[in-house]
Tab-separated table of C-alpha atoms and ligand atoms in Angstrom:
chain	number	residue	atom	x	y	z
A	1	MET	CA	-42.948	-19.760	50.824
A	2	ASP	CA	-45.021	-19.275	47.866
A	3	PHE	CA	-48.801	-19.578	48.241
A	4	THR	CA	-49.607	-18.861	44.427
A	5	ILE	CA	-51.858	-21.507	42.977
A	6	PRO	CA	-50.004	-22.447	39.659
A	7	GLU	CA	-51.562	-21.278	36.471
A	8	ASN	CA	-52.514	-24.555	35.183
A	9	LEU	CA	-54.460	-25.299	38.293
A	10	ARG	CA	-56.109	-21.849	38.147
A	11	MET	CA	-57.341	-22.606	34.674
A	12	MET	CA	-58.677	-25.850	35.823
A	13	GLN	CA	-60.422	-24.142	38.646
A	14	GLU	CA	-61.852	-21.512	36.247
A	15	THR	CA	-63.289	-24.550	34.041
A	16	ILE	CA	-65.053	-26.154	36.867
A	17	ARG	CA	-66.336	-22.772	38.274
A	18	ARG	CA	-67.925	-22.153	34.786
A	19	PHE	CA	-69.324	-25.620	34.504
A	20	VAL	CA	-71.000	-25.226	37.959
A	21	GLN	CA	-72.449	-21.819	37.008
A	22	ARG	CA	-73.696	-22.899	33.590
A	23	ASP	CA	-74.699	-26.420	33.847
A	24	LEU	CA	-75.087	-27.509	37.468
A	25	GLU	CA	-76.496	-24.600	39.529
A	26	PRO	CA	-79.340	-23.951	37.127
A	27	ILE	CA	-80.702	-27.465	37.807
A	28	SER	CA	-79.903	-27.749	41.427
A	29	ARG	CA	-83.502	-27.168	42.510
A	30	GLN	CA	-84.764	-29.650	39.876
A	31	VAL	CA	-82.413	-32.329	40.963
A	32	GLU	CA	-83.696	-31.762	44.612
A	33	ASP	CA	-87.263	-32.114	43.658
A	34	GLU	CA	-86.846	-35.029	41.378
A	35	ASP	CA	-84.234	-36.739	43.672
A	36	ARG	CA	-82.056	-37.716	40.449
A	37	ILE	CA	-79.456	-36.062	38.330
A	38	PRO	CA	-80.439	-35.960	34.512
A	39	GLU	CA	-78.417	-38.411	32.415
A	40	ALA	CA	-77.371	-35.692	30.140
A	41	THR	CA	-75.740	-33.896	33.007
A	42	VAL	CA	-73.949	-37.068	34.105
A	43	GLN	CA	-72.660	-37.213	30.508
A	44	LYS	CA	-71.367	-33.680	30.634
A	45	MET	CA	-69.562	-34.714	34.057
A	46	ARG	CA	-68.059	-37.678	32.092
A	47	ASP	CA	-66.852	-35.427	29.153
A	48	LEU	CA	-65.130	-33.110	31.553
A	49	GLY	CA	-63.144	-36.138	33.023
A	50	LEU	CA	-64.723	-35.691	36.630
A	51	PHE	CA	-65.192	-39.285	37.068
A	52	GLY	CA	-61.300	-39.896	36.826
A	53	LEU	CA	-59.838	-36.909	38.560
A	54	ALA	CA	-57.773	-38.939	40.996
A	55	ILE	CA	-57.332	-42.033	38.828
A	56	PRO	CA	-53.887	-42.089	37.344
A	57	ALA	CA	-53.416	-40.945	33.558
A	58	SER	CA	-51.887	-44.378	32.822
A	59	TYR	CA	-55.375	-45.857	33.397
A	60	GLY	CA	-57.457	-43.267	31.586
A	61	GLY	CA	-57.952	-40.736	34.515
A	62	LEU	CA	-56.627	-37.142	34.870
A	63	GLY	CA	-54.113	-38.228	37.393
A	64	LEU	CA	-54.419	-35.034	39.389
A	65	GLY	CA	-52.473	-34.550	42.683
A	66	VAL	CA	-54.382	-34.197	45.921
A	67	LEU	CA	-54.178	-30.392	45.990
A	68	SER	CA	-55.493	-30.106	42.256
A	69	GLU	CA	-58.308	-32.593	43.137
A	70	CYS	CA	-59.128	-30.484	46.305
A	71	LEU	CA	-59.500	-27.352	44.063
A	72	VAL	CA	-61.929	-29.170	41.768
A	73	TYR	CA	-64.039	-30.313	44.968
A	74	GLU	CA	-63.975	-26.789	46.376
A	75	GLU	CA	-65.588	-25.398	43.081
A	76	LEU	CA	-68.011	-28.297	42.749
A	77	SER	CA	-69.331	-27.994	46.201
A	78	LYS	CA	-70.734	-24.398	45.454
A	79	THR	CA	-73.854	-26.226	44.362
A	80	ASN	CA	-76.180	-29.052	45.074
A	81	ALA	CA	-73.952	-31.685	47.074
A	82	CYS	CA	-75.367	-34.571	44.982
A	83	PHE	CA	-72.978	-33.784	42.056
A	84	ARG	CA	-69.981	-34.044	44.053
A	85	SER	CA	-71.235	-37.214	45.608
A	86	ARG	CA	-72.066	-38.749	42.178
A	87	ILE	CA	-68.304	-38.460	41.104
A	88	GLY	CA	-66.888	-38.899	44.660
A	89	THR	CA	-67.014	-42.563	44.922
A	90	ASN	CA	-65.264	-43.152	41.562
A	91	ASN	CA	-62.441	-40.876	42.454
A	92	GLY	CA	-62.239	-41.654	46.175
A	93	ILE	CA	-63.458	-44.453	48.374
A	94	GLY	CA	-64.774	-46.580	45.517
A	95	SER	CA	-61.703	-46.783	43.366
A	96	GLN	CA	-58.797	-45.805	45.735
A	97	GLY	CA	-58.454	-49.353	47.141
A	98	ILE	CA	-57.639	-50.601	43.700
A	99	VAL	CA	-55.382	-47.601	42.924
A	100	ILE	CA	-53.397	-47.933	46.246
A	101	ASP	CA	-53.441	-51.465	46.939
A	102	GLY	CA	-54.578	-53.334	43.646
A	103	THR	CA	-52.736	-55.566	41.366
A	104	GLU	CA	-51.602	-54.396	37.940
A	105	GLU	CA	-54.208	-56.453	36.357
A	106	GLN	CA	-57.005	-55.225	38.723
A	107	ARG	CA	-56.026	-51.686	37.846
A	108	GLN	CA	-56.059	-52.306	34.047
A	109	LYS	CA	-59.332	-54.089	34.265
A	110	TYR	CA	-61.229	-51.769	36.516
A	111	LEU	CA	-59.674	-48.230	36.538
A	112	PRO	CA	-60.296	-47.070	32.925
A	113	ARG	CA	-64.051	-47.866	33.175
A	114	LEU	CA	-64.334	-45.856	36.403
A	115	ALA	CA	-62.141	-43.100	35.103
A	116	SER	CA	-64.522	-42.646	31.962
A	117	GLY	CA	-67.567	-42.801	34.264
A	118	GLU	CA	-68.843	-45.819	32.227
A	119	TRP	CA	-68.793	-47.600	35.619
A	120	THR	CA	-69.811	-46.324	38.949
A	121	ALA	CA	-67.960	-47.596	41.988
A	122	CYS	CA	-68.934	-47.805	45.670
A	123	PHE	CA	-67.163	-48.598	48.950
A	124	ALA	CA	-68.865	-51.219	51.122
A	125	LEU	CA	-67.593	-51.204	54.590
A	126	THR	CA	-70.237	-50.019	56.938
A	127	GLU	CA	-72.755	-52.484	58.362
A	128	PRO	CA	-75.757	-52.182	60.767
A	129	GLU	CA	-73.593	-53.344	63.635
A	130	ALA	CA	-70.307	-51.830	62.398
A	131	GLY	CA	-70.150	-47.900	61.774
A	132	SER	CA	-67.276	-46.128	63.673
A	133	ASP	CA	-66.097	-49.536	64.953
A	134	ALA	CA	-65.229	-50.623	61.373
A	135	ALA	CA	-63.368	-53.723	62.626
A	136	ALA	CA	-66.565	-55.095	63.943
A	137	ILE	CA	-67.974	-56.065	60.510
A	138	ARG	CA	-69.805	-59.362	60.184
A	139	THR	CA	-69.843	-59.890	56.554
A	140	ARG	CA	-67.996	-63.139	55.966
A	141	ALA	CA	-65.840	-64.330	53.122
A	142	GLU	CA	-64.865	-68.084	52.832
A	143	LEU	CA	-62.719	-69.772	50.311
A	144	ARG	CA	-64.294	-72.506	48.463
A	145	GLY	CA	-62.315	-74.109	45.765
A	146	ASP	CA	-61.354	-71.424	43.112
A	147	HIS	CA	-63.720	-68.693	44.480
A	148	TRP	CA	-64.662	-66.822	47.600
A	149	VAL	CA	-68.202	-66.952	49.030
A	150	LEU	CA	-69.440	-63.637	50.627
A	151	ASN	CA	-72.407	-63.574	53.021
A	152	GLY	CA	-73.568	-60.421	54.761
A	153	LYS	CA	-75.219	-57.029	54.510
A	154	LYS	CA	-73.769	-53.567	54.127
A	155	HIS	CA	-75.811	-50.239	54.591
A	156	PHE	CA	-75.597	-46.611	54.044
A	157	ILE	CA	-73.493	-47.334	50.802
A	158	THR	CA	-73.377	-44.137	48.774
A	159	ASN	CA	-74.123	-44.782	45.064
A	160	GLY	CA	-74.867	-48.368	46.117
A	161	ASP	CA	-77.940	-48.437	44.076
A	162	ILE	CA	-76.285	-47.671	40.787
A	163	ALA	CA	-72.877	-49.005	41.239
A	164	ASP	CA	-71.439	-51.516	38.775
A	165	VAL	CA	-68.668	-52.486	41.197
A	166	ALA	CA	-68.037	-52.471	44.967
A	167	THR	CA	-65.001	-52.507	47.184
A	168	VAL	CA	-66.287	-54.848	49.766
A	169	PHE	CA	-64.688	-55.608	53.129
A	170	ALA	CA	-65.326	-59.024	54.667
A	171	VAL	CA	-64.024	-61.003	57.536
A	172	THR	CA	-61.750	-63.859	56.417
A	173	ASP	CA	-60.380	-64.691	60.038
A	174	PRO	CA	-62.681	-63.798	62.756
A	175	GLU	CA	-59.737	-64.181	65.389
A	176	LYS	CA	-57.515	-61.774	63.707
A	177	ARG	CA	-60.161	-59.212	62.318
A	178	ALA	CA	-58.476	-55.737	61.881
A	179	ARG	CA	-54.948	-57.335	62.377
A	180	GLY	CA	-54.836	-59.790	59.445
A	181	GLY	CA	-58.423	-60.960	59.440
A	182	ILE	CA	-60.292	-58.548	57.172
A	183	THR	CA	-60.052	-58.644	53.392
A	184	ALA	CA	-60.922	-56.352	50.624
A	185	PHE	CA	-62.688	-57.687	47.477
A	186	ILE	CA	-63.617	-56.146	44.170
A	187	VAL	CA	-67.194	-57.403	43.616
A	188	GLU	CA	-69.200	-56.801	40.397
A	189	ARG	CA	-72.934	-56.133	40.414
A	190	THR	CA	-73.366	-58.980	38.144
A	191	PHE	CA	-71.648	-61.634	40.415
A	192	PRO	CA	-74.184	-64.290	41.615
A	193	GLY	CA	-75.630	-63.470	45.090
A	194	TYR	CA	-75.047	-59.641	44.943
A	195	SER	CA	-78.188	-57.544	45.248
A	196	VAL	CA	-79.231	-54.093	46.174
A	197	GLY	CA	-81.399	-53.872	49.200
A	198	THR	CA	-83.353	-50.846	50.487
A	199	ILE	CA	-82.691	-47.470	49.271
A	200	GLU	CA	-82.437	-45.504	52.394
A	201	ARG	CA	-84.482	-42.169	53.019
A	202	LYS	CA	-82.300	-39.573	54.420
A	203	MET	CA	-82.359	-35.927	55.770
A	204	GLY	CA	-80.671	-34.467	52.672
A	205	LEU	CA	-78.374	-35.056	49.813
A	206	ARG	CA	-81.260	-35.762	47.575
A	207	GLY	CA	-80.244	-36.569	43.923
A	208	ASN	CA	-77.703	-39.063	45.300
A	209	HIS	CA	-78.798	-42.349	47.086
A	210	THR	CA	-77.429	-44.519	49.684
A	211	ALA	CA	-78.449	-48.219	49.614
A	212	GLU	CA	-78.132	-51.593	51.331
A	213	LEU	CA	-75.957	-54.160	49.647
A	214	VAL	CA	-76.839	-57.803	50.227
A	215	PHE	CA	-74.487	-60.688	49.769
A	216	GLU	CA	-76.065	-64.157	49.740
A	217	ASP	CA	-73.568	-66.868	48.888
A	218	CYS	CA	-72.043	-64.150	46.502
A	219	ILE	CA	-69.421	-65.701	44.307
A	220	VAL	CA	-66.229	-63.841	43.918
A	221	PRO	CA	-63.269	-65.066	41.891
A	222	ARG	CA	-60.000	-65.625	43.767
A	223	GLU	CA	-58.330	-62.995	41.689
A	224	ASN	CA	-60.671	-60.269	43.038
A	225	VAL	CA	-59.036	-59.980	46.315
A	226	ILE	CA	-57.453	-56.445	46.227
A	227	GLY	CA	-53.861	-56.758	45.826
A	228	GLY	CA	-54.014	-60.538	45.230
A	229	GLU	CA	-53.245	-63.513	47.572
A	230	ALA	CA	-50.658	-61.680	49.492
A	231	MET	CA	-53.299	-59.180	50.628
A	232	ILE	CA	-55.605	-61.564	52.105
A	233	GLY	CA	-56.345	-60.376	55.647
A	234	GLN	CA	-54.841	-56.902	54.886
A	235	GLY	CA	-58.158	-55.294	53.929
A	236	PHE	CA	-58.532	-53.147	57.078
A	237	LYS	CA	-55.467	-51.378	56.286
A	238	THR	CA	-56.590	-50.613	52.764
A	239	ALA	CA	-59.845	-49.288	54.083
A	240	MET	CA	-57.898	-47.014	56.520
A	241	LYS	CA	-55.566	-45.634	53.754
A	242	VAL	CA	-58.534	-44.981	51.507
A	243	LEU	CA	-60.345	-43.071	54.245
A	244	ASP	CA	-57.183	-41.048	54.940
A	245	ARG	CA	-57.107	-39.721	51.495
A	246	GLY	CA	-60.680	-38.879	51.308
A	247	ARG	CA	-60.542	-36.744	54.351
A	248	LEU	CA	-58.805	-34.165	52.547
A	249	THR	CA	-61.151	-33.676	49.693
A	250	MET	CA	-64.041	-33.805	52.237
A	251	GLY	CA	-62.348	-30.794	53.804
A	252	ALA	CA	-61.954	-29.093	50.302
A	253	SER	CA	-65.725	-29.680	49.854
A	254	ALA	CA	-66.707	-28.053	53.081
A	255	VAL	CA	-64.573	-24.935	52.129
A	256	GLY	CA	-66.324	-24.626	48.816
A	257	THR	CA	-69.794	-25.002	50.230
A	258	ALA	CA	-69.132	-22.565	53.146
A	259	GLN	CA	-67.703	-19.986	50.523
A	260	LYS	CA	-71.074	-20.359	48.720
A	261	LEU	CA	-73.032	-19.772	51.769
A	262	LEU	CA	-70.989	-16.799	52.618
A	263	GLU	CA	-71.612	-15.396	49.035
A	264	LEU	CA	-75.356	-15.881	49.245
A	265	SER	CA	-75.333	-14.316	52.732
A	266	LEU	CA	-73.449	-11.277	51.608
A	267	ASP	CA	-75.870	-10.770	48.606
A	268	TYR	CA	-78.918	-11.281	50.823
A	269	ALA	CA	-77.685	-8.992	53.587
A	270	GLY	CA	-76.991	-6.282	51.080
A	271	GLN	CA	-80.626	-6.298	49.630
A	272	ARG	CA	-82.743	-7.158	52.627
A	273	VAL	CA	-83.985	-3.980	54.205
A	274	GLN	CA	-85.284	-3.753	57.709
A	275	PHE	CA	-85.550	-0.750	60.065
A	276	GLY	CA	-84.925	1.344	56.910
A	277	ARG	CA	-81.552	-0.035	55.965
A	278	PRO	CA	-79.904	-3.135	54.390
A	279	ILE	CA	-79.337	-5.481	57.194
A	280	ALA	CA	-75.623	-5.626	56.263
A	281	GLN	CA	-75.296	-2.129	57.929
A	282	PHE	CA	-76.131	-3.696	61.225
A	283	GLN	CA	-73.251	-4.918	63.394
A	284	ALA	CA	-75.033	-8.054	64.363
A	285	ILE	CA	-74.983	-9.163	60.827
A	286	GLN	CA	-71.502	-7.802	60.070
A	287	PHE	CA	-70.103	-9.927	62.936
A	288	MET	CA	-71.632	-13.094	61.556
A	289	LEU	CA	-70.270	-12.261	58.098
A	290	ALA	CA	-66.966	-11.603	59.546
A	291	ASP	CA	-66.888	-14.918	61.584
A	292	MET	CA	-67.885	-16.819	58.408
A	293	ALA	CA	-65.170	-15.347	56.336
A	294	THR	CA	-62.413	-15.805	59.072
A	295	GLN	CA	-63.310	-19.490	59.492
A	296	ILE	CA	-63.336	-20.104	55.728
A	297	TYR	CA	-59.923	-18.588	55.439
A	298	ALA	CA	-58.471	-20.693	58.125
A	299	ALA	CA	-60.042	-23.743	56.811
A	300	ARG	CA	-58.971	-23.075	53.236
A	301	GLN	CA	-55.344	-22.625	54.204
A	302	MET	CA	-55.297	-25.878	56.123
A	303	VAL	CA	-56.938	-27.851	53.294
A	304	HIS	CA	-54.328	-26.452	50.765
A	305	HIS	CA	-51.315	-27.099	53.046
A	306	ALA	CA	-52.318	-30.571	54.118
A	307	ALA	CA	-53.185	-31.499	50.423
A	308	TRP	CA	-49.637	-30.015	49.332
A	309	LEU	CA	-48.051	-32.010	52.032
A	310	ARG	CA	-49.749	-35.066	50.950
A	311	ASP	CA	-48.462	-34.480	47.314
A	312	GLN	CA	-44.927	-33.737	48.563
A	313	ARG	CA	-44.772	-36.930	50.793
A	314	GLY	CA	-46.597	-39.207	48.407
A	315	THR	CA	-47.978	-41.057	51.389
A	316	ALA	CA	-50.749	-40.636	53.855
A	317	VAL	CA	-50.822	-37.587	56.187
A	318	VAL	CA	-52.794	-39.162	58.819
A	319	LYS	CA	-53.047	-36.770	61.463
A	320	GLU	CA	-53.378	-33.683	59.289
A	321	ALA	CA	-56.104	-35.466	57.094
A	322	ALA	CA	-58.077	-36.163	60.156
A	323	MET	CA	-57.598	-32.492	61.322
A	324	VAL	CA	-58.877	-31.152	58.105
A	325	LYS	CA	-61.985	-33.441	57.924
A	326	LEU	CA	-62.760	-32.407	61.524
A	327	PHE	CA	-62.039	-28.685	61.326
A	328	CYS	CA	-63.505	-28.066	57.823
A	329	THR	CA	-66.801	-29.982	58.265
A	330	GLU	CA	-67.509	-28.536	61.659
A	331	MET	CA	-66.648	-25.174	60.225
A	332	VAL	CA	-69.110	-25.501	57.316
A	333	ASN	CA	-71.858	-26.534	59.848
A	334	ARG	CA	-71.362	-23.318	61.807
A	335	VAL	CA	-71.215	-21.178	58.560
A	336	ALA	CA	-74.455	-22.857	57.426
A	337	ASP	CA	-76.226	-22.120	60.780
A	338	MET	CA	-75.151	-18.433	60.498
A	339	ALA	CA	-76.355	-18.327	56.855
A	340	VAL	CA	-79.672	-19.633	57.958
A	341	GLN	CA	-79.672	-16.963	60.783
A	342	ILE	CA	-78.760	-14.033	58.269
A	343	HIS	CA	-81.583	-15.181	55.985
A	344	GLY	CA	-84.003	-15.332	58.832
A	345	GLY	CA	-87.349	-16.791	57.745
A	346	MET	CA	-86.324	-16.962	54.221
A	347	GLY	CA	-83.338	-19.175	55.172
A	348	TYR	CA	-85.953	-21.745	56.479
A	349	MET	CA	-87.976	-21.750	53.338
A	350	LYS	CA	-87.591	-24.257	50.359
A	351	ASP	CA	-87.567	-21.397	47.863
A	352	TYR	CA	-84.030	-20.458	49.001
A	353	PRO	CA	-81.051	-22.969	48.621
A	354	ILE	CA	-79.980	-22.119	52.249
A	355	GLU	CA	-82.126	-24.805	53.787
A	356	ARG	CA	-80.897	-27.460	51.380
A	357	PHE	CA	-77.195	-26.635	52.282
A	358	TYR	CA	-77.995	-26.619	56.059
A	359	ARG	CA	-79.407	-30.128	55.771
A	360	ASP	CA	-76.826	-31.587	53.375
A	361	VAL	CA	-73.733	-30.255	55.419
A	362	ARG	CA	-75.069	-32.031	58.480
A	363	LEU	CA	-73.900	-35.395	56.995
A	364	THR	CA	-70.279	-34.019	56.669
A	365	ARG	CA	-69.622	-34.448	60.349
A	366	ILE	CA	-70.815	-38.033	60.264
A	367	TYR	CA	-69.948	-39.899	56.921
A	368	GLU	CA	-66.379	-40.999	55.964
A	369	GLY	CA	-65.509	-40.968	59.821
A	370	THR	CA	-67.500	-38.916	62.356
A	371	SER	CA	-65.938	-35.888	64.113
A	372	GLU	CA	-65.352	-38.044	67.160
A	373	ILE	CA	-63.371	-40.722	65.085
A	374	GLN	CA	-61.196	-37.847	63.737
A	375	ARG	CA	-60.368	-36.663	67.223
A	376	LEU	CA	-59.567	-40.121	68.284
A	377	VAL	CA	-57.255	-40.518	65.200
A	378	ILE	CA	-55.456	-37.188	65.930
A	379	ALA	CA	-55.249	-38.087	69.594
A	380	ARG	CA	-53.576	-41.476	68.709
A	381	GLU	CA	-51.219	-39.821	66.332
A	382	LEU	CA	-50.100	-37.289	69.020
A	383	LEU	CA	-49.737	-39.919	71.642
A	384	LYS	CA	-47.662	-42.256	69.533
B	1	COS	N1	-53.246	-46.458	57.615
B	1	COS	C1	-52.719	-47.693	57.488
B	1	COS	N2	-52.904	-48.626	58.495
B	1	COS	C2	-53.736	-48.133	59.573
B	1	COS	C3	-54.176	-46.904	59.663
B	1	COS	C4	-54.067	-45.994	58.562
B	1	COS	N3	-54.499	-44.818	58.601
B	1	COS	N4	-54.988	-46.972	60.645
B	1	COS	C5	-54.888	-48.089	61.378
B	1	COS	N5	-54.126	-48.948	60.547
B	1	COS	C6	-53.752	-50.296	60.901
B	1	COS	C7	-53.185	-50.308	62.331
B	1	COS	O1	-51.689	-49.990	62.069
B	1	COS	C8	-53.349	-51.703	62.847
B	1	COS	O2	-52.483	-52.673	62.161
B	1	COS	P1	-51.000	-53.130	62.925
B	1	COS	O3	-51.485	-53.842	64.103
B	1	COS	O4	-50.482	-54.191	61.890
B	1	COS	O5	-50.136	-51.976	63.177
B	1	COS	C9	-54.672	-52.049	62.091
B	1	COS	O6	-54.860	-51.083	60.996
B	1	COS	C10	-55.803	-51.919	63.145
B	1	COS	O7	-55.632	-50.560	63.606
B	1	COS	P2	-56.407	-50.062	64.975
B	1	COS	O8	-55.827	-50.890	66.171
B	1	COS	O9	-56.132	-48.519	65.100
B	1	COS	O10	-57.958	-50.331	64.903
B	1	COS	P3	-59.256	-50.021	65.528
B	1	COS	O11	-60.173	-51.183	65.505
B	1	COS	O12	-58.827	-49.516	66.881
B	1	COS	O13	-60.032	-48.813	64.668
B	1	COS	C11	-60.319	-46.583	63.862
B	1	COS	C12	-59.276	-47.667	64.411
B	1	COS	C13	-61.255	-46.167	64.975
B	1	COS	C14	-59.480	-45.514	63.351
B	1	COS	C15	-61.259	-47.376	62.671
B	1	COS	O14	-62.138	-48.197	63.145
B	1	COS	C16	-61.824	-46.303	61.912
B	1	COS	O15	-61.298	-45.427	61.126
B	1	COS	N6	-63.331	-46.126	62.059
B	1	COS	C17	-64.126	-45.191	61.360
B	1	COS	C18	-64.656	-45.895	60.159
B	1	COS	C19	-65.205	-44.924	59.176
B	1	COS	O16	-64.558	-43.870	58.825
B	1	COS	N7	-66.302	-45.234	58.653
B	1	COS	C20	-67.109	-44.408	57.749
B	1	COS	C21	-67.787	-45.064	56.909
B	1	COS	S1	-66.883	-45.740	55.462
B	1	COS	S2	-67.338	-44.437	54.161
């Protein structure tokens, strides 16, 4: 066994680390206050190729393997979560349907624009009546002549307000649903009948928005079924495959954020004096630091191994990906809680980044599949 991270990946990690320290972290507070990322920063992210990390090089992306991508997300998650979220849908759920199941024409048409960051993608599965039970979606698609007509509403769509193109899941056969009755479509913002609804107000992740998408007799060309005519009815499987991949990068992000919280806590505990000594000298604080570090270590090894396994196999690692999402996101929530505790009253104040991390990490146990759904997926795999 060799656990060494190859030199080229370490260099890439170093580049992202510097970018986070120089360009992102200094504005993380401003982004939180203004609830938007400055366009100049988005441009720097484009210039670094961050929008195309996971898009194959033949379509203009960096074509990174999953392990490399995880290393990038680990670094990128040591600052305000909105930066990762901004590029996340182009690399992950917004584009991977096209990467995994798209036709050659679809890949050539859409992926280069997403890889460059010229266009933003989003993933429109969730609906008011269908969250964890994704097969219960109601958005309908009907074939009329040479185009599909979509009607329905999606919500909680990350980057939905700014997306130029959406991967939309709709029911094409209500009898079959998840087994042959849900189809994935590529829907451009400019297609007639497509509109952005309410921009939702959330607990955290300021600087990155989630929105409703509304389809009212939305006209979608026949050629925009992901994977072409042969894939009509196969959209549920496409969604599942896309989510499997995202669970690994989600785990990596949790590790990065947890590492940052540990570093902030170590600094604070070394400086904060109570009872005449830095609080780091008290065993109560030391035990929390030790627990944080131990859990991060375990989570990081898990992410790296599962990502490596995925790169080796070239196909989904369903059980391991769900385990990674479950363990790492639960871990970062425990770490964030301890970080607040170590910082005491300061951890609760807006002047410190701790409270922002605490709010932002709460979402990781919910989106892209709740912890309960991960357990369900793991158990099903075990019992197969
Ligand atoms: N990869 C490929 N195909 C998969 C798959 C996967 N990981 N998981 C399921 N499928 C296939 C199944 O094999 C089945 O097809 P066949 O009958 O041809 O074998 C079909 O999809 C239906 O699967 P299943 O019976 O498991 O569907 P369920 O309705 O029971 O739902 C869960 C399964 C709960 C796993 C699914 O609804 C889910 O993932 N929910 C969470 C959704 C989510 O993460 N939402 C977050 C918001 S989107 S960012």
